[in-house]
Short mmCIF file of C-alpha atoms and ligand atoms in Angstrom, two decimals:
data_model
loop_
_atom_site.label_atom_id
_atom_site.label_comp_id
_atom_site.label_asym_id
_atom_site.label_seq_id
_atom_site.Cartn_x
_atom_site.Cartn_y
_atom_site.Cartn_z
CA UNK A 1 6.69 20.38 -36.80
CA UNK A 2 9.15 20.53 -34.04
CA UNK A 3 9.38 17.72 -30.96
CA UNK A 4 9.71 18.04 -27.89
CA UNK A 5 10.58 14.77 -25.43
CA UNK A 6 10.16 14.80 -21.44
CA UNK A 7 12.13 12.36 -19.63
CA UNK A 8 10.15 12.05 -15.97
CA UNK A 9 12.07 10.88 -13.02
CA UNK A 10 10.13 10.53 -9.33
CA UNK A 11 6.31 10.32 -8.12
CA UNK A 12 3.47 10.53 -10.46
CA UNK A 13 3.31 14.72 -9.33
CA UNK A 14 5.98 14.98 -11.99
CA UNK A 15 4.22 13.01 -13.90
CA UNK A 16 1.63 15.06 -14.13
CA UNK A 17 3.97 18.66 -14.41
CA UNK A 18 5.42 16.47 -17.49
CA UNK A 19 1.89 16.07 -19.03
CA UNK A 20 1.40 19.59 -18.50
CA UNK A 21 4.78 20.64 -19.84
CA UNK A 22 3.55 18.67 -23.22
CA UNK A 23 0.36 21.03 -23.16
CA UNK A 24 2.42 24.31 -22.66
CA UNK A 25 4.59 23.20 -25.51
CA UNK A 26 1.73 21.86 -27.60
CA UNK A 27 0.16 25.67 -27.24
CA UNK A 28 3.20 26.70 -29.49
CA UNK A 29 2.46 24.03 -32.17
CA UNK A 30 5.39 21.87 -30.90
CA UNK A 31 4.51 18.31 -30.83
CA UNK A 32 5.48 15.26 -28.40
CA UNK A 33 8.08 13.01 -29.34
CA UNK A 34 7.87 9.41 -28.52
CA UNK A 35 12.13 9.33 -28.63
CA UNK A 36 14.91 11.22 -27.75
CA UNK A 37 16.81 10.50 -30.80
CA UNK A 38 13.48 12.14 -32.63
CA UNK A 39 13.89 15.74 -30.83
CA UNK A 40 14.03 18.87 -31.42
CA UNK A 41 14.27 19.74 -27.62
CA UNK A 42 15.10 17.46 -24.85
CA UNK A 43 14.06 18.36 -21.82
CA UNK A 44 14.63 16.29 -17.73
CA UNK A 45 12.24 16.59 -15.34
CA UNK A 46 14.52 15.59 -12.41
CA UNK A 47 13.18 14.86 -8.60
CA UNK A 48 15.72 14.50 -5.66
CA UNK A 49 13.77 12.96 -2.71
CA UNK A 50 15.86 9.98 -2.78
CA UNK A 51 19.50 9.48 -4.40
CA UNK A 52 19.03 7.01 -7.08
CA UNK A 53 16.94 9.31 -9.00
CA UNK A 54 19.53 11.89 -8.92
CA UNK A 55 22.13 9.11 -10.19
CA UNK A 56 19.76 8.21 -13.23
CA UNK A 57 19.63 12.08 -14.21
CA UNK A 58 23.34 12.51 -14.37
CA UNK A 59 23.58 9.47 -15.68
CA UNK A 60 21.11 10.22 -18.67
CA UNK A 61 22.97 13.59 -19.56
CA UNK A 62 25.67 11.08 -20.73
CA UNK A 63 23.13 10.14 -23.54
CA UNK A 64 21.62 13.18 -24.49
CA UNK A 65 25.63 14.42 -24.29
CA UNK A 66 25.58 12.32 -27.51
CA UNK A 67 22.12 13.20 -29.04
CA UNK A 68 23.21 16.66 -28.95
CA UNK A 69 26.64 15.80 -30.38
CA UNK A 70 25.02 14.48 -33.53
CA UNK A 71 22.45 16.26 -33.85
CA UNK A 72 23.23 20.57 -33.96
CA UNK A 73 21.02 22.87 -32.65
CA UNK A 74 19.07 20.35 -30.27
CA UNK A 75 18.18 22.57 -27.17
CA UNK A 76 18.73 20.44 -23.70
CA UNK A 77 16.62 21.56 -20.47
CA UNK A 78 16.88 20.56 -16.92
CA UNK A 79 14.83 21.18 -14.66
CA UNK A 80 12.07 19.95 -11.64
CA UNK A 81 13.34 19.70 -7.78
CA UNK A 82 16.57 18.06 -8.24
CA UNK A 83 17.95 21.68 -9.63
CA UNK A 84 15.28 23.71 -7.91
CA UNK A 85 18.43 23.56 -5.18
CA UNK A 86 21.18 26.66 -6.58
CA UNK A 87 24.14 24.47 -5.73
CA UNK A 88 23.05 20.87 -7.67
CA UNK A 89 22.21 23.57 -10.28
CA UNK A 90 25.37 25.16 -10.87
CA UNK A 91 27.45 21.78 -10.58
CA UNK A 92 25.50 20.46 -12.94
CA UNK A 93 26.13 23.81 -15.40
CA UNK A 94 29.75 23.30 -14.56
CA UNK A 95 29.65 19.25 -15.80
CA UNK A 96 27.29 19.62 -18.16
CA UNK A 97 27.66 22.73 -20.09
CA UNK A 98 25.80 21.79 -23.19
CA UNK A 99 22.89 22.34 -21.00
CA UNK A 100 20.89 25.33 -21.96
CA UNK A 101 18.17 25.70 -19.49
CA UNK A 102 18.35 24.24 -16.14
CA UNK A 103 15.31 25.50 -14.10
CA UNK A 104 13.58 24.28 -11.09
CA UNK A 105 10.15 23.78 -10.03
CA UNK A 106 8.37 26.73 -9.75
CA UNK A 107 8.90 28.23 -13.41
CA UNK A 108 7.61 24.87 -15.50
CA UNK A 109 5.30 27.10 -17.55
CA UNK A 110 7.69 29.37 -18.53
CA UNK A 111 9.80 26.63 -20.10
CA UNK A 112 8.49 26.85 -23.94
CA UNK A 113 9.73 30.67 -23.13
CA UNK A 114 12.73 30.06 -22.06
CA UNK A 115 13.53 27.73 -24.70
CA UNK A 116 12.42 30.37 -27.39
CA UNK A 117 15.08 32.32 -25.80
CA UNK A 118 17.67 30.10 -26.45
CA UNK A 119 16.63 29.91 -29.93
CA UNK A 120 17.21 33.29 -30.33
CA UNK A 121 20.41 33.36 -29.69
CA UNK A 122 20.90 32.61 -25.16
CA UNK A 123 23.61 30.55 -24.66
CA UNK A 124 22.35 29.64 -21.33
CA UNK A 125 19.27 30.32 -18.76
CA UNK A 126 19.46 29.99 -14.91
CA UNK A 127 16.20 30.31 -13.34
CA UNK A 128 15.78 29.31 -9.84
CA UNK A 129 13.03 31.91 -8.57
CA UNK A 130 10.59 30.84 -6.73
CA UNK A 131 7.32 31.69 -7.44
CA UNK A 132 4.73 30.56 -5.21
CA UNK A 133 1.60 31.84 -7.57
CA UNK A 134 -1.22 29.05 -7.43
CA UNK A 135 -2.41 28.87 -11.42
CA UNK A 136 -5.86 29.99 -11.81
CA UNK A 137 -8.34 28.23 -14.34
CA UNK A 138 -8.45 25.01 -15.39
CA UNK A 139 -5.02 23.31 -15.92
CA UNK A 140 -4.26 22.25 -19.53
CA UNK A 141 -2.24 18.66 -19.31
CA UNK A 142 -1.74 16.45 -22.12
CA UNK A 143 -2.65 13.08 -20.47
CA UNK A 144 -0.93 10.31 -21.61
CA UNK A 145 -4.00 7.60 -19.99
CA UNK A 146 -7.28 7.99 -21.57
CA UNK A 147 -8.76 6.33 -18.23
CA UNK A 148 -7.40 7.72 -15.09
CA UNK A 149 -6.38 11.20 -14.57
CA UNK A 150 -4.50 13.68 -12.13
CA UNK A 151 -5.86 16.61 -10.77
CA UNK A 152 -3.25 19.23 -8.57
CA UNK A 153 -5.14 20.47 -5.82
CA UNK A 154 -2.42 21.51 -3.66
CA UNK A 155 1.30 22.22 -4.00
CA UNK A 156 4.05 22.66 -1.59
CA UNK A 157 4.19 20.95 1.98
CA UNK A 158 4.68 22.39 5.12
CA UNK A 159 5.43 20.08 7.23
CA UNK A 160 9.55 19.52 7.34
CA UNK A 161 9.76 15.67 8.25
CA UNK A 162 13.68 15.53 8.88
CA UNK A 163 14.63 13.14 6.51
CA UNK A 164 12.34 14.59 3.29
CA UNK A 165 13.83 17.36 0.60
CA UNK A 166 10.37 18.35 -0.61
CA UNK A 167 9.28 21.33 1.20
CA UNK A 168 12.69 22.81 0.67
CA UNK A 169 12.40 22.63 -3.25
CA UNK A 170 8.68 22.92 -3.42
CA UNK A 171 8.20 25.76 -0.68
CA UNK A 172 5.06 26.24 1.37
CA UNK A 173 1.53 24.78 1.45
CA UNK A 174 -0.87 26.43 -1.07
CA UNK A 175 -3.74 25.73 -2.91
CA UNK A 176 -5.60 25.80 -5.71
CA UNK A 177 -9.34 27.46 -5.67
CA UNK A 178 -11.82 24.98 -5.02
CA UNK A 179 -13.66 26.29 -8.04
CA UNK A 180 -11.04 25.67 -10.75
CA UNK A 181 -11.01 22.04 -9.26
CA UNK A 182 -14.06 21.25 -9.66
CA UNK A 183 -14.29 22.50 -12.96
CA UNK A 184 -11.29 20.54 -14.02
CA UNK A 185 -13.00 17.02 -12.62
CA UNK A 186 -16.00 17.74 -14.28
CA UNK A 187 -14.50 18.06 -17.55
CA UNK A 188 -12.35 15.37 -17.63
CA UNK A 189 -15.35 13.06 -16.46
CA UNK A 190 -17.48 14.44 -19.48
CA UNK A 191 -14.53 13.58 -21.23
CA UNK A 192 -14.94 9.96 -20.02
CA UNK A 193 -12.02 9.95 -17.74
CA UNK A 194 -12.95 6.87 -15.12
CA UNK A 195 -10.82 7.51 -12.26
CA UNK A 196 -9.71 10.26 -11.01
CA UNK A 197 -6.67 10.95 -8.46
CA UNK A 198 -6.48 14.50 -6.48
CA UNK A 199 -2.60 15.22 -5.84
CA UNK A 200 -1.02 16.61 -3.42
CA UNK A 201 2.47 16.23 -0.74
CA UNK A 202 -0.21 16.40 1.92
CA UNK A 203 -3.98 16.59 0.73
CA UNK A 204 -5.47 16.49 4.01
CA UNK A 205 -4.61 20.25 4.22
CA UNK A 206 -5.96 21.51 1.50
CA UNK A 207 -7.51 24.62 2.30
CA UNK A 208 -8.34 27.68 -0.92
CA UNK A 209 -9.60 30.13 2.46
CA UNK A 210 -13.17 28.49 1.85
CA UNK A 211 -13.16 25.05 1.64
CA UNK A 212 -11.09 22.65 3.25
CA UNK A 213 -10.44 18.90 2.05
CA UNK A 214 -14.00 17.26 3.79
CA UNK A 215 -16.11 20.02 1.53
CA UNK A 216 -13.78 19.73 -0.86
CA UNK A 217 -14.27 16.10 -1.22
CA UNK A 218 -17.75 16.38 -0.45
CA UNK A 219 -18.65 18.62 -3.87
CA UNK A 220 -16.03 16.41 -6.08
CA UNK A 221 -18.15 13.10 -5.01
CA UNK A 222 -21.03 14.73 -5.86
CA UNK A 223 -20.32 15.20 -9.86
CA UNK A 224 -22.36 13.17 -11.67
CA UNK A 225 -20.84 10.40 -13.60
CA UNK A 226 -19.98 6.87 -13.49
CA UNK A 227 -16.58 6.89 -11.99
CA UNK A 228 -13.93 7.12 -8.61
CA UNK A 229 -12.13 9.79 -6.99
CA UNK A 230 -8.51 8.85 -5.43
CA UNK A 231 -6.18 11.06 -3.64
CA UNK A 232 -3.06 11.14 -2.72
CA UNK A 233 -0.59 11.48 -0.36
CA UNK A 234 -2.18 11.79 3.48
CA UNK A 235 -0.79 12.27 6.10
CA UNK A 236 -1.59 9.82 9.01
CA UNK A 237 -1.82 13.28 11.68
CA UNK A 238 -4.12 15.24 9.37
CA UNK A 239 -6.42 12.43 7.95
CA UNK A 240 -9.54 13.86 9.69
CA UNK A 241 -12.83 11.03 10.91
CA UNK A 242 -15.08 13.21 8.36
CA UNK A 243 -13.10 12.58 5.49
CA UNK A 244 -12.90 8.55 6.66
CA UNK A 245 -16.90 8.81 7.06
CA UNK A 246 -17.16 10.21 4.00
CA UNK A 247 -14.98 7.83 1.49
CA UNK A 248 -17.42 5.01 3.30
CA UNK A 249 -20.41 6.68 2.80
CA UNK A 250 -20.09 8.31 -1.19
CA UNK A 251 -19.76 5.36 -3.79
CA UNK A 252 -18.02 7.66 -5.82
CA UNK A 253 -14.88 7.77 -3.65
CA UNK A 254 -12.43 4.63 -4.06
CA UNK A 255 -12.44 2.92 -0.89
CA UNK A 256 -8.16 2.89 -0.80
CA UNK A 257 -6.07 4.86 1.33
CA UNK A 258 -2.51 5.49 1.00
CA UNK A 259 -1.38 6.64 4.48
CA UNK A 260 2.68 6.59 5.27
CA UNK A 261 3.48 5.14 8.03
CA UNK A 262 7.43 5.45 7.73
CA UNK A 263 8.65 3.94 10.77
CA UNK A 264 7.18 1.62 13.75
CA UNK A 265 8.92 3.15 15.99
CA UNK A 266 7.55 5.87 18.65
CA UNK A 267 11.16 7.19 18.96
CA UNK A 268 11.92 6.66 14.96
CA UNK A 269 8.40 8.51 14.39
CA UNK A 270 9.52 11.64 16.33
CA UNK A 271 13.32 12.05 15.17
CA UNK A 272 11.07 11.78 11.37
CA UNK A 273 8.97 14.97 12.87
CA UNK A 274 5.76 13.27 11.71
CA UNK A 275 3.89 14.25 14.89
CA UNK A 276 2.08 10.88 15.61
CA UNK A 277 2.68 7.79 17.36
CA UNK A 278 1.68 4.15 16.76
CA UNK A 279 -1.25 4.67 19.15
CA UNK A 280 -2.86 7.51 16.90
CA UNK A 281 -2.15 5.50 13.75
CA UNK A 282 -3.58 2.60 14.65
CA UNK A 283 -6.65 4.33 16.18
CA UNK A 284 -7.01 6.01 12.14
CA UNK A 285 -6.81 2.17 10.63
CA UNK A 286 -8.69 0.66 13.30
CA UNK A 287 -11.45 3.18 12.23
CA UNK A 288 -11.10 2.88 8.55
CA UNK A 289 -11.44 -0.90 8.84
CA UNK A 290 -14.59 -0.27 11.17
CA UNK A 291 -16.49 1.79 8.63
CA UNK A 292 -15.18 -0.56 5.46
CA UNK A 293 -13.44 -3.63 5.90
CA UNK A 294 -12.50 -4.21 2.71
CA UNK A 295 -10.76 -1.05 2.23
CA UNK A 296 -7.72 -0.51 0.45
CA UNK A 297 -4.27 0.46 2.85
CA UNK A 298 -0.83 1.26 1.42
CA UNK A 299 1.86 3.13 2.89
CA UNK A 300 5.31 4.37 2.82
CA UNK A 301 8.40 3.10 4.93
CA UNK A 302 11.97 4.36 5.14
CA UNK A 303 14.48 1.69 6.75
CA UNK A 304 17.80 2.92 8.50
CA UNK A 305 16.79 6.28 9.41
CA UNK A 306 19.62 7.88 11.51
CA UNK A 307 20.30 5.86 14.82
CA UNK A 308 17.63 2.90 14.06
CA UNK A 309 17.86 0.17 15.94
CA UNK A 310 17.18 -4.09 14.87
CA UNK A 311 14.77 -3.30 17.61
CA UNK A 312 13.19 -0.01 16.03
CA UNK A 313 12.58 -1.82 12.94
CA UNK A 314 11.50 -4.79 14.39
CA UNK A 315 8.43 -2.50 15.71
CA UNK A 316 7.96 -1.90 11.79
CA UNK A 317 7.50 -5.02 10.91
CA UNK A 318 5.51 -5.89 13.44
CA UNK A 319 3.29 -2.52 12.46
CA UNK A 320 3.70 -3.81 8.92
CA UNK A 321 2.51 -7.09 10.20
CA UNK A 322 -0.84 -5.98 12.60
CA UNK A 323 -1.96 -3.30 9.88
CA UNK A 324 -1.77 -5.93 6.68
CA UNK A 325 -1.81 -3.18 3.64
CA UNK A 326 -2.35 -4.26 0.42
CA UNK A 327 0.86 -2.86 -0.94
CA UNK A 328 3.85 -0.82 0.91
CA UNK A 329 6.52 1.35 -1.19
CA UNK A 330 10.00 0.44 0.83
CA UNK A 331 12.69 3.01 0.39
CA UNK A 332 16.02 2.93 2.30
CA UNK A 333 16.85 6.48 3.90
CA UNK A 334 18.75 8.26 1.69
CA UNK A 335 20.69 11.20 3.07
CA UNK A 336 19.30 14.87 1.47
CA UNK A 337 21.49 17.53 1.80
CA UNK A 338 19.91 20.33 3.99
CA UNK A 339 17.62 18.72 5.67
CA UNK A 340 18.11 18.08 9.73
CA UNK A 341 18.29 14.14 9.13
CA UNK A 342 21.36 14.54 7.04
CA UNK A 343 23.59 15.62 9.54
CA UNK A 344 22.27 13.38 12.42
CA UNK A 345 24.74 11.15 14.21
CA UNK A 346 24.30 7.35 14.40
CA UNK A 347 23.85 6.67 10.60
CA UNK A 348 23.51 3.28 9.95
CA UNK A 349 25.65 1.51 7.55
CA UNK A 350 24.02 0.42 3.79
CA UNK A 351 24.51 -3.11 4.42
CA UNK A 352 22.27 -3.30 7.66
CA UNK A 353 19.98 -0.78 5.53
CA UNK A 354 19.82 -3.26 2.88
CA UNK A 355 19.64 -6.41 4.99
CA UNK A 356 16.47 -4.99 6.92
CA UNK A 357 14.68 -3.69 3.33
CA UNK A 358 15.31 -7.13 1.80
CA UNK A 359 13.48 -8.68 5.31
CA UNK A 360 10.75 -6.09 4.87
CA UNK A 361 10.32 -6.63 1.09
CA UNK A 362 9.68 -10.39 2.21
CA UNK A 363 7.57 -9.91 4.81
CA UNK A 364 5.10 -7.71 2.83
CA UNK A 365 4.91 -10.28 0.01
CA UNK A 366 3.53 -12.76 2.04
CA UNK A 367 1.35 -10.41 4.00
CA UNK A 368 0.09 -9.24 0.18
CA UNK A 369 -0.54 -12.81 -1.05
CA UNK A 370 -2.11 -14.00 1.87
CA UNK A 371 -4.92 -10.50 1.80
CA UNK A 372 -5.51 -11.11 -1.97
CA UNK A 373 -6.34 -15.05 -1.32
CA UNK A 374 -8.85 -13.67 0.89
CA UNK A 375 -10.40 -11.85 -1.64
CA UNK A 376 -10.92 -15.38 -3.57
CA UNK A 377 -14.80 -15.86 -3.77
CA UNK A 378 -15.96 -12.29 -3.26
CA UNK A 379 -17.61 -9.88 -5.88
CA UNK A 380 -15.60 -6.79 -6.34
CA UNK A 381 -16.22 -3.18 -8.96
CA UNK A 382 -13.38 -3.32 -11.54
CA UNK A 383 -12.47 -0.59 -13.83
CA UNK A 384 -11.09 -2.38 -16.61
CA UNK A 385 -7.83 -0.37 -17.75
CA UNK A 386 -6.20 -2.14 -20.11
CA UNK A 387 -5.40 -5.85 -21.15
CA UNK A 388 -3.12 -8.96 -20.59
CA UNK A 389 -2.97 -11.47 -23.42
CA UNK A 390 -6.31 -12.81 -24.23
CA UNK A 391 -7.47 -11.42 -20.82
CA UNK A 392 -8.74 -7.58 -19.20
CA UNK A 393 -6.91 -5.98 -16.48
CA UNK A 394 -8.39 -3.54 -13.81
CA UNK A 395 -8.04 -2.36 -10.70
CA UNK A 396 -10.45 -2.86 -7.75
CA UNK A 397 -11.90 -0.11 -6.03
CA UNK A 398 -9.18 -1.01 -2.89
CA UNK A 399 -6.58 -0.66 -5.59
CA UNK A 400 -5.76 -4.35 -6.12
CA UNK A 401 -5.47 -5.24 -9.48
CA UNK A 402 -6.63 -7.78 -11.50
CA UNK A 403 -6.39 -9.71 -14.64
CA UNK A 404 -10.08 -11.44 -15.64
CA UNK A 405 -12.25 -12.51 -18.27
CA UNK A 406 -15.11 -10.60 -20.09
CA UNK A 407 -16.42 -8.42 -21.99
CA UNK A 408 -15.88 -5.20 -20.95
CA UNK A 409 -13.81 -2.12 -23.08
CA UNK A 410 -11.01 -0.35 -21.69
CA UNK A 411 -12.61 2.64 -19.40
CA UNK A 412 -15.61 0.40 -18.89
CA UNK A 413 -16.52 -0.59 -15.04
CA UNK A 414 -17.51 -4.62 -14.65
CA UNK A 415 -18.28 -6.79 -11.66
CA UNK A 416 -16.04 -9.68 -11.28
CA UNK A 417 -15.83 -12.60 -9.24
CA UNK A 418 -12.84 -13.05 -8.20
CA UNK A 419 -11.77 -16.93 -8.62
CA UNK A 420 -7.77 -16.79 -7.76
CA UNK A 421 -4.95 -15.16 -7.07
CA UNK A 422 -1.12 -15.44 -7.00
CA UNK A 423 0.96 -13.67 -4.93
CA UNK A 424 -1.25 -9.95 -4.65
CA UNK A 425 -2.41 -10.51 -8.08
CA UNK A 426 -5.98 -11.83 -8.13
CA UNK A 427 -7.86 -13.26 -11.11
CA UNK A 428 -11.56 -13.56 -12.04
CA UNK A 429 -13.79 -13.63 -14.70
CA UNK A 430 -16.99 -11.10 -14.94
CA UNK A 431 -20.27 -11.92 -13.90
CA UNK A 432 -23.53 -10.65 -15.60
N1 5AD B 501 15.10 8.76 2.05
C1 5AD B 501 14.31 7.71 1.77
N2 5AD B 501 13.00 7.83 1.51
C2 5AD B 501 12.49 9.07 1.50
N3 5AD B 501 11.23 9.50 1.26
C3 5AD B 501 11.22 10.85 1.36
N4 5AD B 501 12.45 11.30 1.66
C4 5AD B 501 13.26 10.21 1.76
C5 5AD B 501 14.62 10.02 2.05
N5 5AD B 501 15.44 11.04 2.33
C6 5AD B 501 10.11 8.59 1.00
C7 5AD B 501 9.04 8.72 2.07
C8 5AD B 501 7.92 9.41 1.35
C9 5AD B 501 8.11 8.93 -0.06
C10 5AD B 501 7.46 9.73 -1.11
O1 5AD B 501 9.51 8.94 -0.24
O2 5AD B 501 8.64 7.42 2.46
O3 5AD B 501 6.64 9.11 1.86
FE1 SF4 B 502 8.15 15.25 2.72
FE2 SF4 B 502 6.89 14.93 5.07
FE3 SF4 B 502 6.05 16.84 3.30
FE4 SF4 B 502 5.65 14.24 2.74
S1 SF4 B 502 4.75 15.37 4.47
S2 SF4 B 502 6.46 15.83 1.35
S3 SF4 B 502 7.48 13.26 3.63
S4 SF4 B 502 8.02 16.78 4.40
#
């Protein structure tokens, strides 16, 4: 049987357009391969919203450069949003031109065809088009976790924040019927999937012309089943009150929100184009928190956007500081070709950038430590995902994780008293 091997760079969307790359190729009898060096076809599913995954991908190639010396006739694909854009694309043909394929986002599914192609006899394929066709049915994905899956509702993003790549690679806003959703959750719960994440660049906008992301939400939490419903990415000006009632009120909804902030700053906030202000995100917390305290927060910031100030991200960590999430993803801003932040003046140099992550990274540590020691004595729904030594592993329904004792199997849901914790980890054993 032949073997094909993904390599996924970026957010866990790719990861899920690699799982159902596997399925596409699985369709044609050819199998996963756990290793490269085992492959028939070799194939990069690149992402570009910051630099350093772009540096891994080229730096990769290097590797497969030498898989493919060795090994004749081993067909080499590129593709995803780093060469969705025409002129990474053809530099990369022109440095790389054992590449076969190099594709971008839109034509995924057509890989396995493409790849045919080339075993027939194509020396090389180019296909950029975009295609903007939401799939219909039921997606086929093979999942690599047996507990937690991801479900597309939406793709695209409208929304053009200055510094962010995405909506220029993935186009516009559009999503999938409500129907085939629905459909897909159910069956991977009567498959005995546990958790379940929704996906999206901005979920909150999902709209199929008939239900919007409150219904949507609404008829998900309402499948029957022993399980939680996540979703990801919101955005802080769309998150609506209904959907905030709603996660409090429906057990089956995970009580965690992931809600980038990005900056502190007012001024920051509006040179980003993210259309709200400190005031309106802290009225959206300060209501999550009222309707359940023990709620899960992350969020998203980018240090040394284009002309921050020490004051600007002072007002971050002071944000970072009021708000108290349980985990924040810090990225320094990393200039993207094309898009209006790129060419802004007042870019700040990498060693400030890197001074005021390292400051953030710190701050957030003890601002993580000091929420999970508060959890120390409480009671808390843990879907046990896996193990640790001797002990079980989950994840709370906030999203914090932790490592206990018990009985419980792997997809199984146990209550635990939590009886520790070290920095955001938190420990516990199960109670009957
Ligand atoms: N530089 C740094 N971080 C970025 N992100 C998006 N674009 C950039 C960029 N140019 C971050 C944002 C977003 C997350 C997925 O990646 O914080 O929420
Ligand atoms: Fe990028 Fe902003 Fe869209 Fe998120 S909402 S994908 S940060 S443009």
């Amino acid at each position: 049987m032949e073997l094909v091997y993904i390599k996924t760079y970026g957010c866990q969307m790719n990861v899920h357009e690699t799982e159902k790359m596997y399925a596409s190729f699985a369709s044609r009898d050819i199998g996963k391969a756990e290793r490269a060096e085992d492959a028939d076809i070799i194939i990069l599913n690149t992402c570009c919203v910051r630099e350093g995954a772009e540096t891994r991908v080229i730096g990769n190639l290097g590797l497969v450069k030498k898989l493919k010396e060795n090994k004749r006739g081993l067909i080499v694909a590129v593709c995803g949003c780093m060469t969705q854009q025409r002129a990474v694309a053809e530099k990369l043909h022109k440095r790389c031109p054992f590449v076969n394929v190099i594709t971008g986002t839109y034509k995924l599914p057509q890989l396995p065809d493409m790849v045919e192609r080339v075993k027939n006899g194509e020396k090389f394929i180019l296909d950029l088009d975009k295609d903007e066709r939401v799939p219909c049915g039921v997606n086929a994905a093979m999942r690599t976790d047996k507990v937690s899956a991801f479900v597309n509702i939406m793709y695209g993003c409208d929304n053009f924040c200055t510094y962010c790549i995405v909506p220029y690679v993935k186009g516009h806003e559009r999503s999938r019927r409500s129907a085939d959703i629905i459909r897909e959750v159910t069956e991977l719960v009567e498959r005995g999937y546990k958790e379940i994440t929704l996906l999206g660049q901005n979920v909150n906008s999902y709209n199929d012309g008939e239900t919007d992301f409150v219904k949507l939400l609404d008829e998900l939490s309402l499948i029957p089943g022993d399980h939680w419903i996540k979703f990801m990415t919101s955005h802080p000006k769309d998150l609506s009150d209904d959907v905030i009632r709603l996660i409090a009120e429906r057990p089956r909804l995970a009580k965690y929100i992931h809600l980038p902030l990005q900056s502190g700053s007012d001024r920051i906030l509006a040179l980003m184009n993210r259309k709200y202000d400190m005031a309106a995100y802290m009225h959206k917390i300060e209501f999550i928190r009222k309707l359940m305290p023990d709620a899960g927060l992350s969020s998203d910031i980018i240090v040394g956007f284009p002309t921050e100030t020490e004051e600007d991200h002072l007002l971050t960590e002071k944000a970072v500081k009021d708000i108290g999430y349980n985990n924040l993803f810090t990225f320094i801003y990393s200039k993207r070709t094309g898009t209006p932040a790129a060419t802004m003046d007042g870019q700040v140099p990498e060693e400030i950038k890197k001074e005021r992550i390292s400051r953030l990274i710190d701050l957030q540590a003890d601002i993580a430590s000091a929420r999970a020691a508060a959890c120390v004595g409480k009671t808390c729904r843990v879907l046990c995902d896996g193990r640790e030594g001797k002990k079980l592993k989950g994840k709370t329904s906030a999203d914090r994780v932790i490592v206990f004792d018990g009985d419980a199997a792997v997809g199984e849901f146990a209550d635990v008293l939590v009886t520790s914790s070290k920095n955001s980890k938190l420990y516990g054993k199960a109670v009957k």
